[in-house]
C-alpha cells in the first residue's frame, strides 16, 4: 500500500510524529506537511537541489532546522521566510543565492544559527540583525526529519518537494539533532548539550557592501561572527566590545579602515580573531588577556597598521618640524654655494680680460 503512493497531503492541524511507513513510499514525489504541529528538521545538504525557495516551505511554522547547504539553489531568500516562525537554524551555505539579505530574517525570533556564506548576496548587512535575541535552544531532538542522500545516488529516481528537485529522501525518527557549522577557522558538528549553547552568524564569502552595522554589538549571546571575504567599508564598530560571549570574530579580507578599537581587548572569551587584509591603520591594541594570544597573521595585510607583533614600530623618528628645518638649511647652503661660485668665476674672467688689455696696450702691433 505505501509503495503505491505518489502524493501525500498532510496539510492539516496534525500533531505527534510521522508514521515510519512513509519512508517506504518509493514512488512518492510530493509531500505536503504544512499547517501541522510536527517539529521538523529538514536536512537536504549535499544534493543536486536546484531552483528557488519560492513556496517550497511557505508558511510552515513547524520547521526548526532548514539545512540546504551545498546545492545548486538560485534566486533570493523570499520575503515569506518570516512565516517559518519556529525556525532556529538556517543553513544556506555554498549555493547560488543572490540579492540582498532580507530584513524579514529579523522577524524570526527563534533563530540561533545563520549560515549564508559562499553565495552571491550583495548590498548592506541589515542593521536589524542586531535585534535578534539568538535564544539558547534547550531541546534539539529530531522528531520529524528529512535527509537527502549523497550526490552519488542514481539520478533515475528524483522527487519534487515544492519546486525543489532532488535525488530521493527518507525520513528519520528519534535521532539526535546534529548541526554542522564553520567557526574558529574549523568545521565542527554540534549536537546534544553543546548545540544547546551554540549561536552564530556566518555571512562570509559574499559581495556585501557598506559599513558594519554598530547594532551587531547588541548580539550579546553570539559565539561566532564571520563577515570575512566581502567588500565592507568603514570602521570596526567599538560596540563589538559588548560581545562578551564571542569566541570567534573574523573581519578579514574587506576594505575596512581606521584603527582597531582598543575596547576589544575586553573580549575575554575571544579565541580566534582576524582583521587581516584590510586598510586598517594605527597601532594594534596593547596585549591584554586573550588579545595577547593572537599572532601576526591576525593582522597581516594592513600596510598602515603597526605594533610589536608586526615587527613594525609605531614611533616617528623625524618630526615634521625637524624635516622642514633640515630642508630649509639645505636650501640655504645650496644658494650660498651657488653665489660663491658665480663670484669666483666672474673675478677670474675679469682678471683675464684685464691681462689681455694691458698686453695690447704695451704692444699695439700685437
CSV table of N, CA and C in Angstrom, one decimal, residues 29 31 42 44 54 117 120 129 145 151 189 194 243 260 273 282 320 340 344:
chain,number,residue,atom,x,y,z
A,29,UNK,N,6.4,11.5,-4.8
A,29,UNK,CA,7.1,12.6,-5.5
A,29,UNK,C,6.7,13.9,-4.9
A,31,UNK,N,5.2,15.7,-1.1
A,31,UNK,CA,4.8,15.5,0.3
A,31,UNK,C,4.5,16.9,0.9
A,42,UNK,N,14.8,19.7,8.6
A,42,UNK,CA,15.0,19.4,7.2
A,42,UNK,C,16.4,19.4,6.9
A,44,UNK,N,18.8,18.6,3.8
A,44,UNK,CA,18.9,18.3,2.4
A,44,UNK,C,20.2,18.7,1.8
A,54,UNK,N,10.9,29.5,-3.7
A,54,UNK,CA,9.5,30.0,-3.8
A,54,UNK,C,8.5,29.0,-3.4
A,117,UNK,N,26.9,31.8,4.0
A,117,UNK,CA,28.3,32.0,3.4
A,117,UNK,C,28.3,31.3,2.0
A,120,UNK,N,26.2,34.7,-3.3
A,120,UNK,CA,26.4,35.9,-4.1
A,120,UNK,C,25.5,37.0,-3.5
A,129,UNK,N,19.6,42.9,12.2
A,129,UNK,CA,20.1,41.6,12.7
A,129,UNK,C,20.6,41.8,14.2
A,145,UNK,N,12.2,14.4,10.4
A,145,UNK,CA,13.3,14.9,9.6
A,145,UNK,C,13.4,14.3,8.3
A,151,UNK,N,25.4,12.8,-3.5
A,151,UNK,CA,25.2,13.0,-4.9
A,151,UNK,C,25.6,11.8,-5.8
A,189,UNK,N,30.8,19.8,14.2
A,189,UNK,CA,29.5,19.3,14.3
A,189,UNK,C,29.0,19.5,15.7
A,194,UNK,N,26.1,20.7,23.7
A,194,UNK,CA,26.9,21.7,23.0
A,194,UNK,C,26.1,22.5,22.1
A,243,UNK,N,30.2,42.2,22.9
A,243,UNK,CA,30.0,40.8,22.5
A,243,UNK,C,30.8,39.9,23.5
A,260,UNK,N,41.9,49.8,15.0
A,260,UNK,CA,41.2,48.7,15.8
A,260,UNK,C,40.8,49.2,17.1
A,273,UNK,N,40.6,35.6,16.2
A,273,UNK,CA,40.4,37.0,15.8
A,273,UNK,C,41.2,37.3,14.6
A,282,UNK,N,47.2,52.7,12.3
A,282,UNK,CA,47.4,53.0,13.7
A,282,UNK,C,48.0,51.8,14.4
A,320,UNK,N,57.8,66.5,11.7
A,320,UNK,CA,57.6,67.4,10.5
A,320,UNK,C,58.5,68.6,10.6
A,340,UNK,N,78.8,81.9,-4.3
A,340,UNK,CA,80.3,81.9,-4.2
A,340,UNK,C,80.9,81.5,-5.5
A,344,UNK,N,83.4,83.9,-7.9
A,344,UNK,CA,84.7,83.4,-8.2
A,344,UNK,C,85.0,83.4,-9.7
